[in-house]
XYZ file of C-alpha atoms in Angstrom:
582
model
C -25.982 -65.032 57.287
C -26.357 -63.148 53.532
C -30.037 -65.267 53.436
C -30.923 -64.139 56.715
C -30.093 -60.489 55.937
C -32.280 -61.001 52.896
C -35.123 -61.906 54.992
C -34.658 -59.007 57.298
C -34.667 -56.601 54.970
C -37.659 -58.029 52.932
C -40.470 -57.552 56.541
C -42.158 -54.560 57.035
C -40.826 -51.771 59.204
C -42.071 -52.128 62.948
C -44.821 -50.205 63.903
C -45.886 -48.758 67.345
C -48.694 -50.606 68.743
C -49.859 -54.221 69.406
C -50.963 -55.400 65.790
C -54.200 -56.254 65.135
C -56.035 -58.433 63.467
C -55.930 -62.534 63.217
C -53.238 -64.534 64.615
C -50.242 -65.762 62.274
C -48.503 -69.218 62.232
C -45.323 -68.305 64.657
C -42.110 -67.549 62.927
C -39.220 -70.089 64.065
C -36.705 -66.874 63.205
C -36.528 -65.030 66.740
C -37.744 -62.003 66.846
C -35.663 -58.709 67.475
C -36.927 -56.164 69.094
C -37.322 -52.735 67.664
C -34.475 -50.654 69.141
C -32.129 -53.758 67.845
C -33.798 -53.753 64.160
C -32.980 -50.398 63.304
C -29.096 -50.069 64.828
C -28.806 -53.291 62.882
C -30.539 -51.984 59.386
C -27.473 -50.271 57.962
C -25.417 -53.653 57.889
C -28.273 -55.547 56.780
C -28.702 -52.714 53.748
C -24.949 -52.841 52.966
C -24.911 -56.761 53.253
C -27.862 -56.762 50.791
C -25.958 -55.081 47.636
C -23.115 -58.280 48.578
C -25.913 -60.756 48.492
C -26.826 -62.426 45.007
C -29.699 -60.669 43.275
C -33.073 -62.706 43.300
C -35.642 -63.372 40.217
C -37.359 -59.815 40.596
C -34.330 -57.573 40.768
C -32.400 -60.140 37.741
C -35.676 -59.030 35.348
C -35.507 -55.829 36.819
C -31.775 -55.317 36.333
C -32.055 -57.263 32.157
C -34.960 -54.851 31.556
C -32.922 -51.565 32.664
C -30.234 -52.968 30.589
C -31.845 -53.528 27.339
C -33.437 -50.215 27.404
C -30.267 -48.375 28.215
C -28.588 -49.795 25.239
C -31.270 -49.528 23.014
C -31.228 -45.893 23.796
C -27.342 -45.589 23.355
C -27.838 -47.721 20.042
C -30.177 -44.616 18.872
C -27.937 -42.063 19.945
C -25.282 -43.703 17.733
C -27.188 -44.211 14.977
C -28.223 -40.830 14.883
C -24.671 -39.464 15.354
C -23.838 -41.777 12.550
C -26.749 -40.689 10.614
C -25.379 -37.163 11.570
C -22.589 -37.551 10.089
C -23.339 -39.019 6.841
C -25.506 -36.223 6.127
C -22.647 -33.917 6.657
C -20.603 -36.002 4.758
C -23.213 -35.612 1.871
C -23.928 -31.922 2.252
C -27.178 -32.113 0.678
C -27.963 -28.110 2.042
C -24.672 -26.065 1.047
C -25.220 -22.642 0.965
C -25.950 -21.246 -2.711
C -24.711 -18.003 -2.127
C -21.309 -19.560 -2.599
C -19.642 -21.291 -5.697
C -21.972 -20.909 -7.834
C -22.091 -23.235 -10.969
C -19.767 -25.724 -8.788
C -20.633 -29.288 -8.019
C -21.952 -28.622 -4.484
C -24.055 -25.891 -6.094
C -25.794 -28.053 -8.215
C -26.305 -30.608 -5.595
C -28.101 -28.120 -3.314
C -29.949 -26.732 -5.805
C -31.619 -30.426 -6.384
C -32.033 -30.602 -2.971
C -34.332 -27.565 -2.824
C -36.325 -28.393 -5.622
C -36.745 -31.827 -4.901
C -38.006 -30.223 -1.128
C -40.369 -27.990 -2.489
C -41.922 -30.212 -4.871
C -42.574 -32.631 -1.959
C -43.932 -29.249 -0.163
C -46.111 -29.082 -3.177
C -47.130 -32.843 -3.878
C -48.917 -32.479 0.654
C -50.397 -29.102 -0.767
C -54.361 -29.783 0.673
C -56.872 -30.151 -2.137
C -59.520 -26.698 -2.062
C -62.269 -28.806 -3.700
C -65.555 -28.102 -2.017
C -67.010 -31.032 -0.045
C -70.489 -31.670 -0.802
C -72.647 -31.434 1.723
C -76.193 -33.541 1.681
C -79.069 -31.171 0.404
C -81.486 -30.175 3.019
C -84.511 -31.285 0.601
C -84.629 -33.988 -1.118
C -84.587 -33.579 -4.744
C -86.371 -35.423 -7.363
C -87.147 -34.784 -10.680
C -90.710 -33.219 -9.330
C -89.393 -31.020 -6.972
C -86.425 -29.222 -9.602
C -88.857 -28.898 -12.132
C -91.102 -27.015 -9.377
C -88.748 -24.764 -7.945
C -87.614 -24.355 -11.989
C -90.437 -22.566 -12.475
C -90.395 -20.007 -9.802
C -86.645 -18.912 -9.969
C -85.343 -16.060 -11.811
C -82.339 -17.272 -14.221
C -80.513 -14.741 -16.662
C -82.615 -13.864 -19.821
C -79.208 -12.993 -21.755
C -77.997 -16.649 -21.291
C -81.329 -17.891 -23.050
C -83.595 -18.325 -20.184
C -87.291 -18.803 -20.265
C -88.115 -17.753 -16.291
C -87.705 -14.246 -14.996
C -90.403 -12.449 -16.886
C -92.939 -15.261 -15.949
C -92.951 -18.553 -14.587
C -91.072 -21.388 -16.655
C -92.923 -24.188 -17.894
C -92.918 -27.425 -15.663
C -92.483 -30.852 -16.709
C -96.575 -31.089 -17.271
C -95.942 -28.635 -20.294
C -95.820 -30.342 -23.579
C -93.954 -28.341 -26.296
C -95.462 -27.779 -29.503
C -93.401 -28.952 -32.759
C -94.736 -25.900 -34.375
C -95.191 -22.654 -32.275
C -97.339 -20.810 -34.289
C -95.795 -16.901 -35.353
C -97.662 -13.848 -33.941
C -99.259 -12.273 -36.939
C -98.404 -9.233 -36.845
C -95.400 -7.411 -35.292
C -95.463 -3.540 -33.684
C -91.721 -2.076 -32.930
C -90.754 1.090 -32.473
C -87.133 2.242 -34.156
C -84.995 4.967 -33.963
C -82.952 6.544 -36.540
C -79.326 6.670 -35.003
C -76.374 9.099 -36.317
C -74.834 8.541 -39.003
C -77.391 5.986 -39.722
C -79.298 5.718 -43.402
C -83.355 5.615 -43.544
C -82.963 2.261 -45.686
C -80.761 0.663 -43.180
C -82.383 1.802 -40.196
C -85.307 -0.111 -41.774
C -83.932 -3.075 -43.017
C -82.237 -3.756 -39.343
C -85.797 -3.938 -38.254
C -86.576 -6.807 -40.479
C -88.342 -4.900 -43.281
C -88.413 -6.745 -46.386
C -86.192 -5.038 -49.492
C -89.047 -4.164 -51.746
C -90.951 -2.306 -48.994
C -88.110 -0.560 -48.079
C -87.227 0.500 -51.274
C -91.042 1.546 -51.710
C -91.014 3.292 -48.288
C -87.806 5.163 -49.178
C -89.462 6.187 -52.497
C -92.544 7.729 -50.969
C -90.925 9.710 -48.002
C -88.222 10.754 -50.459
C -91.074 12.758 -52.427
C -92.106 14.807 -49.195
C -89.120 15.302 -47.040
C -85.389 14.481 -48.062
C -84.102 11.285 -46.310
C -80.841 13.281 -45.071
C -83.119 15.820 -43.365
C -84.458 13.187 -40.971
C -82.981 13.999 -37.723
C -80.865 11.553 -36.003
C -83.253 10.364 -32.806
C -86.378 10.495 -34.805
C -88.705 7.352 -33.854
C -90.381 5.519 -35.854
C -93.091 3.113 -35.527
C -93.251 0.062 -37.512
C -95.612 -2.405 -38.403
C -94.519 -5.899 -40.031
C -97.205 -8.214 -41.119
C -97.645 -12.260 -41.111
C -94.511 -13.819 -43.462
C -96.038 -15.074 -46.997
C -93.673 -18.413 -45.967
C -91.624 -19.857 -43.193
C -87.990 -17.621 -43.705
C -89.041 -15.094 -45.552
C -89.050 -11.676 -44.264
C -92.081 -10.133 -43.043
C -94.196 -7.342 -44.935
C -94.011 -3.772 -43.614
C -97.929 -2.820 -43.059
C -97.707 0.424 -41.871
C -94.732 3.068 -41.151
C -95.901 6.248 -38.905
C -93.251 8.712 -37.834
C -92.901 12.888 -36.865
C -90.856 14.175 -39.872
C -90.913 17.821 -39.199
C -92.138 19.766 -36.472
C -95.089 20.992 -38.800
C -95.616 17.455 -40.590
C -96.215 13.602 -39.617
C -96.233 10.637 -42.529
C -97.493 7.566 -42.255
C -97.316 5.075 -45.003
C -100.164 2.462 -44.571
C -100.916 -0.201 -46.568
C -104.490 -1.211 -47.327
C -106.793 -3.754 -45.043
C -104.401 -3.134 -41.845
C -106.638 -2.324 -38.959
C -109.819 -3.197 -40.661
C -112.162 -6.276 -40.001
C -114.920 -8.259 -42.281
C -118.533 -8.180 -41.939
C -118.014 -11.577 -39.480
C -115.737 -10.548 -37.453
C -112.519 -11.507 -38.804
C -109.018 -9.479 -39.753
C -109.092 -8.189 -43.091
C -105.516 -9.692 -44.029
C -103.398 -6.411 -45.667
C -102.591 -6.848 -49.387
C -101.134 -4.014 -51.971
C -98.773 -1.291 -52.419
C -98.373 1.079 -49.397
C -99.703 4.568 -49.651
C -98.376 7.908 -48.289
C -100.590 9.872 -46.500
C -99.662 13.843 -45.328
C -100.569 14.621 -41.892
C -100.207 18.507 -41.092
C -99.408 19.817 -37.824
C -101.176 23.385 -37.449
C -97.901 25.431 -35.463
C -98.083 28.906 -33.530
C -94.750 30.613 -33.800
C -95.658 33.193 -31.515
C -92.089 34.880 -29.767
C -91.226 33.605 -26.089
C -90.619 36.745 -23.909
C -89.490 36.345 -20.426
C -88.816 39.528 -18.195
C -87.229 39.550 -14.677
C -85.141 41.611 -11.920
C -81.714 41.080 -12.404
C -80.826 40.539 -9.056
C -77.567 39.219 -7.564
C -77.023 36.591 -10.378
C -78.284 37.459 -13.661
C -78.009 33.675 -15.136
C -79.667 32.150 -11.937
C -82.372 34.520 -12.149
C -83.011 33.504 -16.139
C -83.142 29.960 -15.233
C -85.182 30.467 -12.292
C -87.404 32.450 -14.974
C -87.040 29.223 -17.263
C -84.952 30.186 -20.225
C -82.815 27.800 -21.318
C -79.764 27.243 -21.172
C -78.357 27.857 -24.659
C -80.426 30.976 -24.633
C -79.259 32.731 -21.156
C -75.628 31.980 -22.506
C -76.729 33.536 -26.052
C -78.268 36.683 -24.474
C -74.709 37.277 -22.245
C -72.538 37.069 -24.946
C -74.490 39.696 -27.307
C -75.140 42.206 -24.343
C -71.424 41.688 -23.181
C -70.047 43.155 -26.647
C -72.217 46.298 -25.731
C -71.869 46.958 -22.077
C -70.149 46.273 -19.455
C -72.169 43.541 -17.665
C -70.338 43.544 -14.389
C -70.111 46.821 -13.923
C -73.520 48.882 -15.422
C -76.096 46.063 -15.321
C -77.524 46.692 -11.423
C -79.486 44.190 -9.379
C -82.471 45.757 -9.199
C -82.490 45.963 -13.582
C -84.536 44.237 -15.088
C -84.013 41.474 -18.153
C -85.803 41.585 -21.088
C -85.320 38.151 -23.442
C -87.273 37.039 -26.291
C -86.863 33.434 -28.063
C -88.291 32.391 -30.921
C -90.762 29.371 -30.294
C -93.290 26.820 -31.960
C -96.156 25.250 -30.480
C -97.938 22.599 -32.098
C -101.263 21.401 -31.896
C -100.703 18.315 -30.550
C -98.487 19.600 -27.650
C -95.005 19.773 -28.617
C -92.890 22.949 -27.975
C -89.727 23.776 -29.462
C -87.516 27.116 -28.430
C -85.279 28.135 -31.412
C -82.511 30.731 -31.329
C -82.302 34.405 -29.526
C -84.306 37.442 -31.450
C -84.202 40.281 -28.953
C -81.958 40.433 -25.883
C -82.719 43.720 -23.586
C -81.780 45.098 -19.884
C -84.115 47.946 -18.425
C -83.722 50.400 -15.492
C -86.678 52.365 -14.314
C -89.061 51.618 -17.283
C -86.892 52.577 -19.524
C -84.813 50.658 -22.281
C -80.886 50.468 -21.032
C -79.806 48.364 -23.741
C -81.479 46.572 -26.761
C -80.342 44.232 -29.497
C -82.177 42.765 -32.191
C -80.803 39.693 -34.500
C -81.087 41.188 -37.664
C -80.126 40.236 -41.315
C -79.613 36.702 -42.963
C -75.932 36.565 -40.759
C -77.770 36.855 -37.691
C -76.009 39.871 -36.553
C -77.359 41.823 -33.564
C -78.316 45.628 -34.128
C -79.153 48.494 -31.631
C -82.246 49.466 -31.849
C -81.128 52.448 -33.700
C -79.770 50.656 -36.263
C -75.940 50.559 -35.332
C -74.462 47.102 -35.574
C -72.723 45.363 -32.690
C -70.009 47.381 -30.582
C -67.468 45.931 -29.342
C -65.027 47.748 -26.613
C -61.817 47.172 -28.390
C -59.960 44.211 -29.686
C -60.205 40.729 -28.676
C -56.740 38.874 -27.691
C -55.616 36.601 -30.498
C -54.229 33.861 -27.777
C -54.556 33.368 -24.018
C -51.035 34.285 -23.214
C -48.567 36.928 -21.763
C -47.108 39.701 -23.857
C -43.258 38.307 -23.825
C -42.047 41.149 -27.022
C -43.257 44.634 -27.642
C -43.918 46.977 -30.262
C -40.219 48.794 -31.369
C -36.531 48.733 -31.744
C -34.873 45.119 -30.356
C -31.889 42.499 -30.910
C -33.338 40.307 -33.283
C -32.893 36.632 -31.550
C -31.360 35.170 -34.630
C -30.210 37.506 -37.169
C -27.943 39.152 -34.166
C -28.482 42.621 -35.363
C -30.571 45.281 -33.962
C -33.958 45.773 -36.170
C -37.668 47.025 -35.734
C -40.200 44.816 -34.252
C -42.839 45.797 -35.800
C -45.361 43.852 -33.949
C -45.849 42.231 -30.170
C -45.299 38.429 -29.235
C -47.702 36.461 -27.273
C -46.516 33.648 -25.269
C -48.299 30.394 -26.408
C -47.880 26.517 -26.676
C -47.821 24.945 -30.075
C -50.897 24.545 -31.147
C -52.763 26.858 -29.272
C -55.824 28.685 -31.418
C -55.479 32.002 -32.836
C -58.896 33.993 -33.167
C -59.793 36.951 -35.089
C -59.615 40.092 -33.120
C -62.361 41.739 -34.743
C -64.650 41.039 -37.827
C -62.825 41.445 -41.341
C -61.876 39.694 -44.473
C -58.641 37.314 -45.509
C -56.653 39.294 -47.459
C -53.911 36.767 -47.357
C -53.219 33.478 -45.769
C -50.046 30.978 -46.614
C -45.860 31.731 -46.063
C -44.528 35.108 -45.756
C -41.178 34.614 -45.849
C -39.336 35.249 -42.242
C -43.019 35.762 -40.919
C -43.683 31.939 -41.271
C -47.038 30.384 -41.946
C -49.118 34.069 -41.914
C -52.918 35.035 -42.519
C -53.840 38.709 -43.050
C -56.896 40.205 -42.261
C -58.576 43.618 -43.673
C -61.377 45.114 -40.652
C -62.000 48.118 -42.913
C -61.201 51.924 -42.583
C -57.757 50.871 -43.072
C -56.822 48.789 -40.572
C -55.601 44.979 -40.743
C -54.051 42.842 -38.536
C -51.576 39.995 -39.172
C -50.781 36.593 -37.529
C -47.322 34.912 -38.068
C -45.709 31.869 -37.254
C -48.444 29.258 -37.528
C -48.252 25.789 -37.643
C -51.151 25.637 -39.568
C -54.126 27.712 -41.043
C -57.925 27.148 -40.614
C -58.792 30.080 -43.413
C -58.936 30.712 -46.458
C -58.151 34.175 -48.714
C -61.335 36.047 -49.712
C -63.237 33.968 -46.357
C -65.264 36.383 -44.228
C -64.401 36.023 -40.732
C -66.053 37.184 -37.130
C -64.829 38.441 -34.048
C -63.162 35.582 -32.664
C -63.246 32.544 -35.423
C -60.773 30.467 -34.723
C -58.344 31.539 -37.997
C -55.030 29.011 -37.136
C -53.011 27.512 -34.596
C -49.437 28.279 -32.861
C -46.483 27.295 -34.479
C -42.785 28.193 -34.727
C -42.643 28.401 -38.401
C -40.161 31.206 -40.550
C -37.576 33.051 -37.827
C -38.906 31.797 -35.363
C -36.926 30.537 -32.000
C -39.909 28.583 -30.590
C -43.551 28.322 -30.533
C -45.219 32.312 -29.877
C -47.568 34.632 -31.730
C -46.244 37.246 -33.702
C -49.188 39.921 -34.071
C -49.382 43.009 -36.399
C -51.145 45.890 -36.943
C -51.170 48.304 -40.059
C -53.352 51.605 -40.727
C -53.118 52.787 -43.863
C -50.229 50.233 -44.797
C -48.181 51.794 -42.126
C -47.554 49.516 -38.759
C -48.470 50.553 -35.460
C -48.542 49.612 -32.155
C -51.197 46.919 -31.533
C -51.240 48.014 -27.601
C -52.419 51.573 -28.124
C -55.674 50.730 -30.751
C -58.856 50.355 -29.283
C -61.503 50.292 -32.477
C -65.598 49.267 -32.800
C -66.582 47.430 -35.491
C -69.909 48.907 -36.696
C -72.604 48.128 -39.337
C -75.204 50.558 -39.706
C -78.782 49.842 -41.497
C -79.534 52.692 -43.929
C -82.934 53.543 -46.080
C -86.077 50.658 -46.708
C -84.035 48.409 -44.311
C -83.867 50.197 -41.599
C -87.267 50.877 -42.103
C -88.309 47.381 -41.579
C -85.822 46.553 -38.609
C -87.722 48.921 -36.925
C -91.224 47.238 -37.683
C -90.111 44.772 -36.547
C -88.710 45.596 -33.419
C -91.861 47.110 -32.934
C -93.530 43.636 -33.372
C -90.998 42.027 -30.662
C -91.931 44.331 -28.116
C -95.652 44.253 -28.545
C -95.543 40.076 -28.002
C -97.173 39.533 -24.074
C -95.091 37.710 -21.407
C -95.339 34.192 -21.211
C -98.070 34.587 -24.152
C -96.315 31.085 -26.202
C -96.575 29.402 -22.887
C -100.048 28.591 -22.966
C -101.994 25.706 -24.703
C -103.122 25.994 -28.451
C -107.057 25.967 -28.719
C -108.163 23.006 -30.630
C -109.978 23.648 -33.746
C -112.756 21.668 -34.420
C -111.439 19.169 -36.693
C -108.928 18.446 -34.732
C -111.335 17.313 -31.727
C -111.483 13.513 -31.626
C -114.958 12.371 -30.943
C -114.409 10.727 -26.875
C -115.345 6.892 -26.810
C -115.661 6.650 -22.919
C -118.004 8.094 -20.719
C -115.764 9.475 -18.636
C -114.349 11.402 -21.578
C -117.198 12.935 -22.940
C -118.113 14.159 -19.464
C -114.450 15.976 -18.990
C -114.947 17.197 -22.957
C -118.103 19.081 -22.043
C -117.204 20.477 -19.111
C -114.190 21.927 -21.593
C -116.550 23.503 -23.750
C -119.421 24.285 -21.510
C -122.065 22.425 -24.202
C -124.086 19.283 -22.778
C -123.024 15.736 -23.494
C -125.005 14.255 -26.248
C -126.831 10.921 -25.037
């Protein structure tokens, strides 16, 4: 009955239909009908899972098995595996017991973790790549001569193209015979050294020395002057090459040139005369115009931009402000539509050069007429009206940049405790802070002064001196001569002092007074024969032409170099108007 169940269940469902297709062998199990089949299905399906399993449902049923328990073998092992680690405790947290056992062991654990991170770090080597080109030995010696490699690391491409593997090199490369540099004479730096860093041998440089020594003192060579040197073929391999000719500007007025004989000249076939014998000096002088500068202008709305738009310089616009400021007031009586009035003094030489020296006349005019005029005047280069009256000043110059913080009269001294005179006003200054003359005079004293500290004393004349206390150190001397803001010390806090200030005195007569209520002009008038002659010479300033200096010296004659191309002698006598000699 259990078979025949089996066999039930195993056909296919019925299907609605006649079937189609060939004919099969007949069945001997009677056939059920379809209403029959499925009321009896459910017993046949229960009857089934009592029935003994058959070969595809046993391998089904083994295979099920084994991979359950494989899988509950692996959860085990895991929970085992689990648990062993736990047991272990190879991560305890090392924020507690530190030091301890467990510490220790967790500590090895994440070193041990991050050196394996560290052993898997990926390697940043580059991978090389096949070239796009193939090279050979042809092809890197051709593109070797066409790229551009550093000349400071000792290459020989850049400039020009490198040599190729078809160059031979020479064993010997023959030396150029001669040598032309150019040198410069840096400050602080000797004429013998400058020369022997150029390779000169130490005889010529000793001779060279010698000879410009007899014209021009070495320490009056300028630092910057150029120098253009000549070194001849070496007598032997290492030894230092000859100098064959030195030419350099030594003054403004003068050029030397040291040349020894044969250099530049050639035999009757053709051939270099080779230099031999001592060098000889030869004087080259420079014929110089010293006519003045003068440049005039409106004033306008910025006096320096209109000076520099006139072309002064610099150094002389800045000159010219600070002697007209000591005699007027230039922002409040110099107008816009004034006019400027500077002279310079100036060289021109013949071969071109120009040179503007220092200020010789500064002047403002309004309407034609002469508002102010100053002359330099005198071996100390002072600046005199033209009347003869020295430089003005409007009263006294501060002797610091700093707030008045103590005045002139009766106070509580700040140390002694007591009430005493003050004879004097404090400026408020840092230490160290310069201290300048307030007016022109003479060091009468300089050095301690008791409760006064570090002190210098100056006499302005007519009685009147001024005195600076509490310096931390002097930059005078007694008996030096001083001007009108020379720096004469610095700020201290020497003697009673509480911290660093200017203590500042005045005395007429001997007497003290109040600093704050003196306003005096320094004068220096020009008396008799030499009064006479600033006013010559004024006269001499005035006559000079506007922009005369600025134009080109006429060559004289022998200073006209004969033209050696065509084109030259054409331009040179169209210059001078005679007809070019065939």
């Amino acid at each position: 009955m259990l078979d025949h169940a089996r066999n039930l269940s195993d056909l296919p469902e019925a299907e609605d239909g006649p079937a189609e297709g060939p004919s099969s062998p007949v069945d001997p199990t009677p056939a059920l009908d379809p209403e029959t089949a499925r009321g009896l299905l459910p017993y046949l399906r229960n009857s089934q899972k009592l029935a003994q399993p058959g070969p595809a449902q046993e391998a089904r049923r083994k295979v099920v098995a084994r991979v359950n328990g494989f899988s509950e073998r692996h959860d085990e092992w895991k929970l085992a595996a689990s648990r062993w680690f736990d047991g272990i405790d190879l991560a305890p947290d090392l924020a507690e017991d530190i030091g301890s056992r467990r510490w220790f062991r967790g500590l090895g654990t994440m070193i041990g973790l991050g050196a394996l991170a560290l052993a898997f770090w990926p390697d940043l080597t580059p991978l090389e790549a096949r070239p796009a080109m193939p090279q050979d030995e042809e092809v890197t010696s051709e593109l070797r001569s066409q790229m551009i490699l550093p000349l400071a690391l000792g290459a020989d491409s850049g400039r020009r193209m490198g040599p190729t593997g078809q160059v031979i090199p020479l064993k010997n490369a023959p030396e150029r015979p001669q040598i032309q540099l150019m040198v410069t004479l840096a400050p602080g730096d000797s004429f013998a050294t400058m020369l022997r860093r150029a390779g000169v041998a130490a005889s010529d440089i000793d001779r060279a020395a010698a000879l410009v020594g007899q014209t021009v003192p070495l320490a009056d060579i300028t630092p910057g002057t150029q120098i253009d040197v000549l070194l001849g073929r070496r007598p032997a391999p290492g030894e230092p090459r000859p100098l064959d000719s030195l030419a350099f500007r030594a003054r403004f007025d003068l050029e030397l040139e040291l040349t020894r004989p044969g250099v530049g000249e050639t035999a009757e076939d053709g051939t270099p005369v080779i230099p031999s014998g001592p060098l000889a000096l030869k004087r080259n002088i420079i014929r110089v115009d010293e006519t003045p500068l003068r440049v005039r202008g409106t004033v306008g709305s910025s006096l320096y931009r209109s000076m520099r738009q006139a072309g002064v310089p610099a150094s002389a616009v800045q000159e010219y402000l600070k002697a007209l400021d000591a005699q007027v007031d230039m922002e409040r009586e110099v107008r816009a539509s004034d006019e400027f009035d500077i002279i310079l003094a100036y060289r021109r030489a013949a071969t071109g050069e120009r040179q503007a020296g220092q200020l010789l006349y500064a002047g403002v005019d309004r309407g034609g007429k002469p508002r102010a005029q100053l002359m330099r005047w005198g071996k100390d280069g002072r600046f005199y009206e033209a009347s003869g009256v020295g430089e003005q000043r409007n009263g006294l110059l501060a002797p610091v940049p700093g707030a008045i913080t103590s005045g002139f009269g009766m106070r509580r001294h700040p140390i002694l405790g007591y009430r005493r005179m003050h004879a004097g006003m404090d400026f408020k200054a840092r230490h160290g802070t310069p201290i300048v003359a307030a007016s022109d005079g003479r060091v009468s004293a300089a050095g301690r002064a008791g409760g006064c500290g570090i002190a210098v004393r100056l006499e302005h004349g007519g009685g009147l001196a001024t005195r600076y206390c509490h310096m931390s150190r002097m930059a005078v001397s007694r008996g030096q001569q001083v001007r009108r803001g020379q720096v004469i010390g610095y700020v201290g806090s020497t003697g009673l002092s509480t911290g660093p200030h200017l203590h500042y005195e005045m005395y007429r007569g001997g007497q003290a007074i109040n600093p704050a209520s003196v306003a005096f002009v320094t004068r220096a008038e020009l008396t008799g024969t030499e009064l006479i002659d600033f006013r010559r010479q004024l006269i001499r300033l005035k006559e000079v032409e506007t922009g005369a200096a600025l134009k080109d010296l006429e060559p004289l004659p022998t200073e006209v170099e004969e033209p050696v191309r065509e084109i030259e002698k054409i331009d040179l006598a169209k210059r001078t108007g005679q007809p070019r000699s065939l």
